[in-house]
mmCIF file of C-alpha atoms in Angstrom:
data_model
loop_
_atom_site.group_PDB
_atom_site.id
_atom_site.type_symbol
_atom_site.label_atom_id
_atom_site.label_comp_id
_atom_site.label_asym_id
_atom_site.label_seq_id
_atom_site.Cartn_x
_atom_site.Cartn_y
_atom_site.Cartn_z
ATOM 1 C CA MET A 119 -23.877 14.740 -14.323
ATOM 2 C CA ARG A 120 -25.546 15.886 -17.478
ATOM 3 C CA LEU A 121 -26.655 19.232 -18.807
ATOM 4 C CA LYS A 122 -30.209 20.175 -19.652
ATOM 5 C CA LYS A 123 -31.864 23.329 -20.874
ATOM 6 C CA ARG A 124 -34.751 23.151 -18.429
ATOM 7 C CA PRO A 125 -35.579 20.954 -15.407
ATOM 8 C CA THR A 126 -38.179 18.330 -16.255
ATOM 9 C CA GLU A 127 -37.679 15.228 -14.124
ATOM 10 C CA ILE A 128 -39.426 15.200 -10.757
ATOM 11 C CA ASP A 129 -36.859 12.894 -9.136
ATOM 12 C CA ARG A 130 -34.071 15.459 -9.431
ATOM 13 C CA THR A 131 -33.207 18.605 -7.498
ATOM 14 C CA TRP A 132 -32.846 21.851 -9.429
ATOM 15 C CA LEU A 133 -31.219 24.944 -8.023
ATOM 16 C CA HIS A 134 -30.293 28.218 -9.630
ATOM 17 C CA VAL A 135 -27.297 29.732 -7.867
ATOM 18 C CA PRO A 136 -24.846 32.482 -8.896
ATOM 19 C CA SER A 137 -21.366 31.501 -9.978
ATOM 20 C CA GLY A 138 -18.821 31.388 -7.198
ATOM 21 C CA THR A 139 -21.141 29.883 -4.608
ATOM 22 C CA LEU A 140 -19.538 27.131 -2.575
ATOM 23 C CA GLY A 141 -21.263 24.434 -0.596
ATOM 24 C CA PRO A 142 -23.532 21.443 -1.160
ATOM 25 C CA PRO A 143 -25.610 20.966 -3.195
ATOM 26 C CA ALA A 144 -22.953 22.099 -5.681
ATOM 27 C CA VAL A 145 -25.081 23.588 -8.432
ATOM 28 C CA ALA A 146 -24.118 26.837 -10.103
ATOM 29 C CA LEU A 147 -25.027 29.155 -12.911
ATOM 30 C CA THR A 148 -21.782 29.752 -14.828
ATOM 31 C CA LYS A 149 -20.664 33.281 -15.613
ATOM 32 C CA ARG A 150 -20.485 32.799 -19.373
ATOM 33 C CA TYR A 151 -23.061 30.167 -20.137
ATOM 34 C CA LYS A 152 -26.381 29.788 -18.409
ATOM 35 C CA CYS A 153 -27.180 26.154 -17.916
ATOM 36 C CA TYR A 154 -28.837 23.880 -15.432
ATOM 37 C CA ILE A 155 -26.869 21.082 -13.837
ATOM 38 C CA SER A 156 -28.794 18.177 -12.391
ATOM 39 C CA ILE A 157 -27.495 16.160 -9.516
ATOM 40 C CA ASN A 158 -29.171 12.902 -8.562
ATOM 41 C CA LEU A 159 -30.712 13.018 -5.102
ATOM 42 C CA GLU A 160 -28.616 10.048 -4.041
ATOM 43 C CA GLN A 161 -25.497 12.031 -4.918
ATOM 44 C CA ILE A 162 -26.754 14.947 -2.812
ATOM 45 C CA LYS A 163 -27.357 12.646 0.150
ATOM 46 C CA LEU A 164 -23.856 11.211 -0.167
ATOM 47 C CA GLN A 165 -22.412 14.736 -0.337
ATOM 48 C CA LEU A 166 -24.303 15.762 2.793
ATOM 49 C CA MET A 167 -23.229 12.606 4.668
ATOM 50 C CA ASP A 168 -19.624 13.229 3.669
ATOM 51 C CA GLN A 169 -19.918 16.880 4.718
ATOM 52 C CA THR A 170 -21.369 15.866 8.100
ATOM 53 C CA PHE A 171 -18.445 13.499 8.708
ATOM 54 C CA ARG A 172 -15.861 16.091 7.697
ATOM 55 C CA ASN A 173 -17.511 18.790 9.833
ATOM 56 C CA ALA A 174 -17.490 16.486 12.871
ATOM 57 C CA PHE A 175 -13.814 15.666 12.315
ATOM 58 C CA ARG A 176 -12.984 19.344 11.762
ATOM 59 C CA SER A 177 -14.874 20.373 14.914
ATOM 60 C CA ARG A 178 -12.861 17.974 17.093
ATOM 61 C CA GLY A 179 -9.638 19.195 15.522
ATOM 62 C CA GLN A 180 -10.559 22.861 15.988
ATOM 63 C CA LYS A 181 -11.491 22.266 19.619
ATOM 64 C CA MET A 182 -8.049 20.812 20.369
ATOM 65 C CA GLY A 183 -6.392 23.520 18.262
ATOM 66 C CA ILE A 184 -8.070 26.275 20.252
ATOM 67 C CA VAL A 185 -7.009 24.672 23.534
ATOM 68 C CA LEU A 186 -3.403 24.482 22.303
ATOM 69 C CA GLY A 187 -3.489 28.072 21.024
ATOM 70 C CA LEU A 188 -3.052 27.095 17.383
ATOM 71 C CA PHE A 189 -5.850 29.291 16.047
ATOM 72 C CA SER A 190 -5.634 33.001 15.421
ATOM 73 C CA PRO A 191 -8.413 35.268 16.749
ATOM 74 C CA GLU A 192 -8.259 37.308 13.545
ATOM 75 C CA LEU A 193 -11.216 37.021 11.202
ATOM 76 C CA THR A 194 -10.652 35.655 7.714
ATOM 77 C CA PRO A 195 -11.857 37.675 4.691
ATOM 78 C CA PHE A 196 -14.749 35.223 4.253
ATOM 79 C CA GLN A 197 -15.871 35.672 7.866
ATOM 80 C CA LYS A 198 -15.614 39.451 7.557
ATOM 81 C CA LYS A 199 -17.795 39.428 4.453
ATOM 82 C CA LYS A 200 -20.492 37.372 6.161
ATOM 83 C CA LEU A 201 -20.478 39.539 9.268
ATOM 84 C CA LEU A 202 -20.556 42.777 7.270
ATOM 85 C CA HIS A 203 -23.459 41.510 5.176
ATOM 86 C CA GLU A 204 -25.395 40.764 8.363
ATOM 87 C CA PHE A 205 -24.442 44.155 9.805
ATOM 88 C CA PHE A 206 -25.701 46.189 6.840
ATOM 89 C CA THR A 207 -28.718 44.032 5.894
ATOM 90 C CA PHE A 208 -30.313 42.975 9.175
ATOM 91 C CA PHE A 209 -28.882 45.274 11.856
ATOM 92 C CA ASP A 210 -28.427 48.681 10.208
ATOM 93 C CA LEU A 211 -32.100 49.068 9.362
ATOM 94 C CA ASN A 212 -32.038 52.846 8.849
ATOM 95 C CA LYS A 213 -29.087 52.393 6.446
ATOM 96 C CA ASP A 214 -26.843 55.092 7.875
ATOM 97 C CA GLY A 215 -23.782 52.831 8.068
ATOM 98 C CA GLN A 216 -23.732 52.408 11.854
ATOM 99 C CA LEU A 217 -25.753 50.813 14.621
ATOM 100 C CA GLU A 218 -27.674 52.748 17.244
ATOM 101 C CA TRP A 219 -30.811 52.288 19.316
ATOM 102 C CA LYS A 220 -32.941 53.546 16.393
ATOM 103 C CA ASP A 221 -32.025 50.427 14.395
ATOM 104 C CA PHE A 222 -33.158 48.116 17.179
ATOM 105 C CA ASP A 223 -36.312 50.133 17.722
ATOM 106 C CA LEU A 224 -37.096 49.708 14.017
ATOM 107 C CA ALA A 225 -36.523 45.954 14.358
ATOM 108 C CA ARG A 226 -38.857 45.882 17.358
ATOM 109 C CA LYS A 227 -41.551 47.710 15.408
ATOM 110 C CA LYS A 228 -41.065 45.390 12.443
ATOM 111 C CA ILE A 229 -41.733 42.183 14.368
ATOM 112 C CA CYS A 230 -44.638 43.751 16.292
ATOM 113 C CA ASP A 231 -46.256 44.970 13.071
ATOM 114 C CA LEU A 232 -45.770 41.621 11.319
ATOM 115 C CA SER A 233 -47.171 39.790 14.348
ATOM 116 C CA GLY A 234 -50.065 42.176 14.993
ATOM 117 C CA TRP A 235 -48.947 42.960 18.551
ATOM 118 C CA LYS A 236 -50.406 46.239 19.819
ATOM 119 C CA PRO A 237 -48.979 48.697 22.421
ATOM 120 C CA GLY A 238 -49.866 47.555 25.915
ATOM 121 C CA GLU A 239 -50.093 43.867 25.024
ATOM 122 C CA ASP A 240 -47.756 41.438 26.794
ATOM 123 C CA LYS A 241 -45.954 40.403 23.577
ATOM 124 C CA PHE A 242 -45.427 44.038 22.630
ATOM 125 C CA ILE A 243 -43.921 44.870 26.040
ATOM 126 C CA GLN A 244 -41.764 41.721 26.094
ATOM 127 C CA THR A 245 -40.407 42.496 22.629
ATOM 128 C CA HIS A 246 -39.494 46.042 23.671
ATOM 129 C CA GLU A 247 -37.670 44.765 26.764
ATOM 130 C CA LEU A 248 -35.861 42.153 24.653
ATOM 131 C CA PHE A 249 -34.503 44.699 22.190
ATOM 132 C CA VAL A 250 -33.439 47.107 24.931
ATOM 133 C CA MET A 251 -31.464 44.252 26.505
ATOM 134 C CA ILE A 252 -29.884 43.151 23.195
ATOM 135 C CA TRP A 253 -28.836 46.686 22.318
ATOM 136 C CA ARG A 254 -27.334 47.379 25.763
ATOM 137 C CA LYS A 255 -25.287 44.162 25.712
ATOM 138 C CA LEU A 256 -24.117 44.762 22.145
ATOM 139 C CA GLN A 257 -23.208 48.351 22.981
ATOM 140 C CA ASP A 258 -21.230 47.247 26.039
ATOM 141 C CA GLU A 259 -19.182 44.809 23.940
ATOM 142 C CA ALA A 260 -18.760 46.763 20.697
ATOM 143 C CA ASP A 261 -18.981 50.516 21.372
ATOM 144 C CA THR A 262 -15.319 50.996 22.250
ATOM 145 C CA ASN A 263 -15.334 54.827 22.203
ATOM 146 C CA ASN A 264 -18.643 55.112 24.096
ATOM 147 C CA ASP A 265 -20.300 57.420 21.575
ATOM 148 C CA GLY A 266 -23.581 55.489 21.528
ATOM 149 C CA LEU A 267 -22.861 54.092 18.066
ATOM 150 C CA VAL A 268 -21.406 50.847 16.730
ATOM 151 C CA THR A 269 -19.526 51.229 13.434
ATOM 152 C CA SER A 270 -18.758 48.386 11.056
ATOM 153 C CA ASP A 271 -15.106 48.475 12.206
ATOM 154 C CA GLU A 272 -16.157 48.208 15.844
ATOM 155 C CA TRP A 273 -18.508 45.377 14.860
ATOM 156 C CA LEU A 274 -15.658 43.337 13.354
ATOM 157 C CA LYS A 275 -13.271 44.159 16.211
ATOM 158 C CA MET A 276 -15.908 42.943 18.659
ATOM 159 C CA TRP A 277 -15.887 39.522 16.991
ATOM 160 C CA GLU A 278 -12.096 39.311 17.043
ATOM 161 C CA LYS A 279 -12.145 40.270 20.716
ATOM 162 C CA PHE A 280 -14.697 37.519 21.317
ATOM 163 C CA ASN A 281 -12.391 35.055 19.541
ATOM 164 C CA GLU A 282 -9.549 36.088 21.838
ATOM 165 C CA GLN A 283 -11.775 35.544 24.847
ATOM 166 C CA CYS A 284 -12.830 32.073 23.637
ATOM 167 C CA ILE A 285 -9.206 31.066 23.031
ATOM 168 C CA LYS A 286 -8.123 32.384 26.440
ATOM 169 C CA GLU A 287 -10.886 30.551 28.303
ATOM 170 C CA ALA A 288 -10.816 27.330 26.251
ATOM 171 C CA LYS A 289 -10.483 24.052 28.141
ATOM 172 C CA LYS A 290 -10.385 20.459 26.983
ATOM 173 C CA GLU A 291 -13.496 19.592 28.974
ATOM 174 C CA ASP A 292 -15.600 22.410 27.517
ATOM 175 C CA PRO A 293 -18.857 20.917 26.186
ATOM 176 C CA VAL A 294 -18.948 23.581 23.454
ATOM 177 C CA PRO A 295 -15.764 24.243 21.411
ATOM 178 C CA GLY A 296 -14.575 27.835 21.473
ATOM 179 C CA ASP A 297 -15.273 28.288 17.771
ATOM 180 C CA ARG A 298 -18.940 27.310 18.350
ATOM 181 C CA LYS A 299 -19.621 29.705 21.219
ATOM 182 C CA ILE A 300 -21.676 32.832 20.629
ATOM 183 C CA PRO A 301 -22.155 36.007 22.728
ATOM 184 C CA ASP A 302 -25.060 36.160 25.187
ATOM 185 C CA TRP A 303 -26.766 38.976 23.287
ATOM 186 C CA LEU A 304 -26.646 36.920 20.075
ATOM 187 C CA GLU A 305 -28.428 34.031 21.805
ATOM 188 C CA GLU A 306 -31.368 36.376 22.391
ATOM 189 C CA TYR A 307 -31.148 37.855 18.902
ATOM 190 C CA ILE A 308 -31.322 34.373 17.331
ATOM 191 C CA LYS A 309 -34.507 33.697 19.300
ATOM 192 C CA TYR A 310 -35.985 36.928 17.963
ATOM 193 C CA LYS A 311 -34.996 36.093 14.402
ATOM 194 C CA PHE A 312 -36.478 32.606 14.596
ATOM 195 C CA ASN A 313 -39.767 33.977 15.944
ATOM 196 C CA LEU A 314 -39.749 36.579 13.189
ATOM 197 C CA LEU A 315 -39.385 33.867 10.533
ATOM 198 C CA ASP A 316 -41.855 31.455 12.146
ATOM 199 C CA ARG A 317 -44.930 33.376 11.064
ATOM 200 C CA THR A 318 -47.437 30.613 11.930
ATOM 201 C CA GLY A 319 -45.910 29.942 15.339
ATOM 202 C CA ASP A 320 -45.778 26.174 14.784
ATOM 203 C CA GLY A 321 -42.141 25.880 15.884
ATOM 204 C CA HIS A 322 -40.754 25.428 12.365
ATOM 205 C CA VAL A 323 -39.717 27.754 9.541
ATOM 206 C CA ASP A 324 -40.823 26.745 6.050
ATOM 207 C CA ALA A 325 -39.772 28.039 2.637
ATOM 208 C CA ASP A 326 -42.757 30.383 2.240
ATOM 209 C CA GLU A 327 -42.177 31.998 5.637
ATOM 210 C CA PHE A 328 -38.464 32.378 4.955
ATOM 211 C CA GLU A 329 -39.074 33.953 1.560
ATOM 212 C CA TYR A 330 -41.835 36.257 2.870
ATOM 213 C CA VAL A 331 -39.864 37.685 5.807
ATOM 214 C CA LEU A 332 -36.557 38.077 3.977
ATOM 215 C CA SER A 333 -38.263 39.950 1.159
ATOM 216 C CA ASP A 334 -38.945 42.673 3.739
ATOM 217 C CA PHE A 335 -35.167 43.025 4.114
ATOM 218 C CA GLY A 336 -34.573 43.310 0.378
ATOM 219 C CA VAL A 337 -33.597 39.690 -0.277
ATOM 220 C CA PRO A 338 -34.774 38.563 -3.768
ATOM 221 C CA PRO A 339 -37.429 35.812 -3.487
ATOM 222 C CA ARG A 340 -35.501 33.531 -5.828
ATOM 223 C CA ASP A 341 -32.365 33.790 -3.683
ATOM 224 C CA ALA A 342 -34.325 33.142 -0.492
ATOM 225 C CA LYS A 343 -36.001 30.095 -2.027
ATOM 226 C CA ASN A 344 -32.713 28.598 -3.230
ATOM 227 C CA ALA A 345 -30.982 29.357 0.072
ATOM 228 C CA PHE A 346 -33.751 27.556 1.956
ATOM 229 C CA LEU A 347 -33.346 24.520 -0.278
ATOM 230 C CA MET A 348 -29.666 24.536 0.569
ATOM 231 C CA PHE A 349 -29.820 24.589 4.357
ATOM 232 C CA SER A 350 -33.026 22.516 4.604
ATOM 233 C CA GLN A 351 -31.244 19.858 2.532
ATOM 234 C CA ASN A 352 -33.861 19.929 -0.219
ATOM 235 C CA ASN A 353 -36.715 20.295 2.328
ATOM 236 C CA GLU A 354 -35.774 17.020 4.007
ATOM 237 C CA LYS A 355 -34.549 18.708 7.219
ATOM 238 C CA LYS A 356 -37.101 20.492 9.419
ATOM 239 C CA VAL A 357 -35.934 23.934 10.428
ATOM 240 C CA ASP A 358 -36.828 24.027 14.114
ATOM 241 C CA PHE A 359 -35.165 26.344 16.632
ATOM 242 C CA GLU A 360 -32.296 24.003 17.525
ATOM 243 C CA TYR A 361 -31.348 23.494 13.884
ATOM 244 C CA PHE A 362 -31.808 27.196 13.172
ATOM 245 C CA LYS A 363 -29.448 28.049 16.034
ATOM 246 C CA GLU A 364 -26.907 25.570 14.649
ATOM 247 C CA LEU A 365 -27.140 27.233 11.237
ATOM 248 C CA CYS A 366 -26.746 30.699 12.757
ATOM 249 C CA THR A 367 -23.685 29.519 14.685
ATOM 250 C CA ASP A 368 -22.219 28.342 11.375
ATOM 251 C CA TYR A 369 -22.912 31.742 9.865
ATOM 252 C CA TYR A 370 -21.405 33.825 12.661
ATOM 253 C CA ARG A 371 -18.496 31.599 13.669
ATOM 254 C CA SER A 372 -17.490 29.228 10.869
ATOM 255 C CA ASP A 373 -14.852 29.884 8.220
ATOM 256 C CA ASP A 374 -15.974 26.849 6.210
ATOM 257 C CA PRO A 375 -17.362 28.025 2.828
ATOM 258 C CA SER A 376 -19.359 24.797 2.519
ATOM 259 C CA ALA A 377 -21.213 25.152 5.846
ATOM 260 C CA LEU A 378 -24.964 25.143 5.242
ATOM 261 C CA GLY A 379 -25.441 27.966 7.755
ATOM 262 C CA ASN A 380 -23.799 30.356 5.288
ATOM 263 C CA PHE A 381 -27.147 30.522 3.477
ATOM 264 C CA ILE A 382 -29.290 31.426 6.509
ATOM 265 C CA THR A 383 -29.492 35.097 5.469
ATOM 266 C CA GLY A 384 -30.718 34.229 1.976
ATOM 267 C CA LYS A 385 -27.471 35.359 0.376
ATOM 268 C CA LEU A 386 -25.870 32.876 -2.005
ATOM 269 C CA ASP A 387 -22.574 34.574 -2.795
ATOM 270 C CA PHE A 388 -20.512 36.988 -0.665
ATOM 271 C CA ASN A 389 -18.046 37.998 -3.358
ATOM 272 C CA ASP A 390 -19.705 41.400 -3.774
ATOM 273 C CA VAL A 391 -19.301 42.360 -0.091
ATOM 274 C CA GLN A 392 -16.593 45.000 0.260
ATOM 275 C CA ILE A 393 -14.039 44.927 3.085
ATOM 276 C CA ASN A 394 -12.438 48.196 4.133
ATOM 277 C CA ASP A 395 -8.812 47.437 4.986
#
């Protein structure tokens, strides 16, 4: 490694990330001194290969641990911060601190407006039906007091309840480890989010699309750009639906701070997310 004032060489990757961010590529802006750290692309590739190996080993170990009942269903502080960030940034669209049908109706309108779908058109009707279904399933699982609202506390409790369910139903022969399973409603929501990001409809999300859509949710363009570089592995990995779903699963289920899916929301550091104990 060596320090430079500004990036100049074209054969190196440059990222600008707040201090405290974990995960490859490990490049950070220090709290006291602003500097750029260059990491040779070969080093990045080695880091990613090593991370892939460790993730595979960890996944096998977690699968057996869940079967044996060695894992707690309780969320870690890091998982809570990620889930709360998603709750307040992408779900609670009217910013009243809780989820209700109005939030999902706003999301429906957002994707229809961005896509140019008009009332009466097939895509418009399908999108409405999709969001009604997502909201009903989420409400059934999270709205414990049946008041038509989902609070942030209920949101977190829903995930811990889902963990309990995965642990209870885990079997050795399960093709998907319990810690990689996601609720049915989230499967549909991930499809919506991918289609929202894939503005050209070519089956892939690129950096410009990611930056454009996330800016509508208040994510700074610079953060979105750097986050995309992270999980696209310096633009070497195409972000198709299968990879996007894998990243989202990392975000919602993983407690690994170095998982690339942690950057799928465009946020680089979760230290500022408050947890109400």
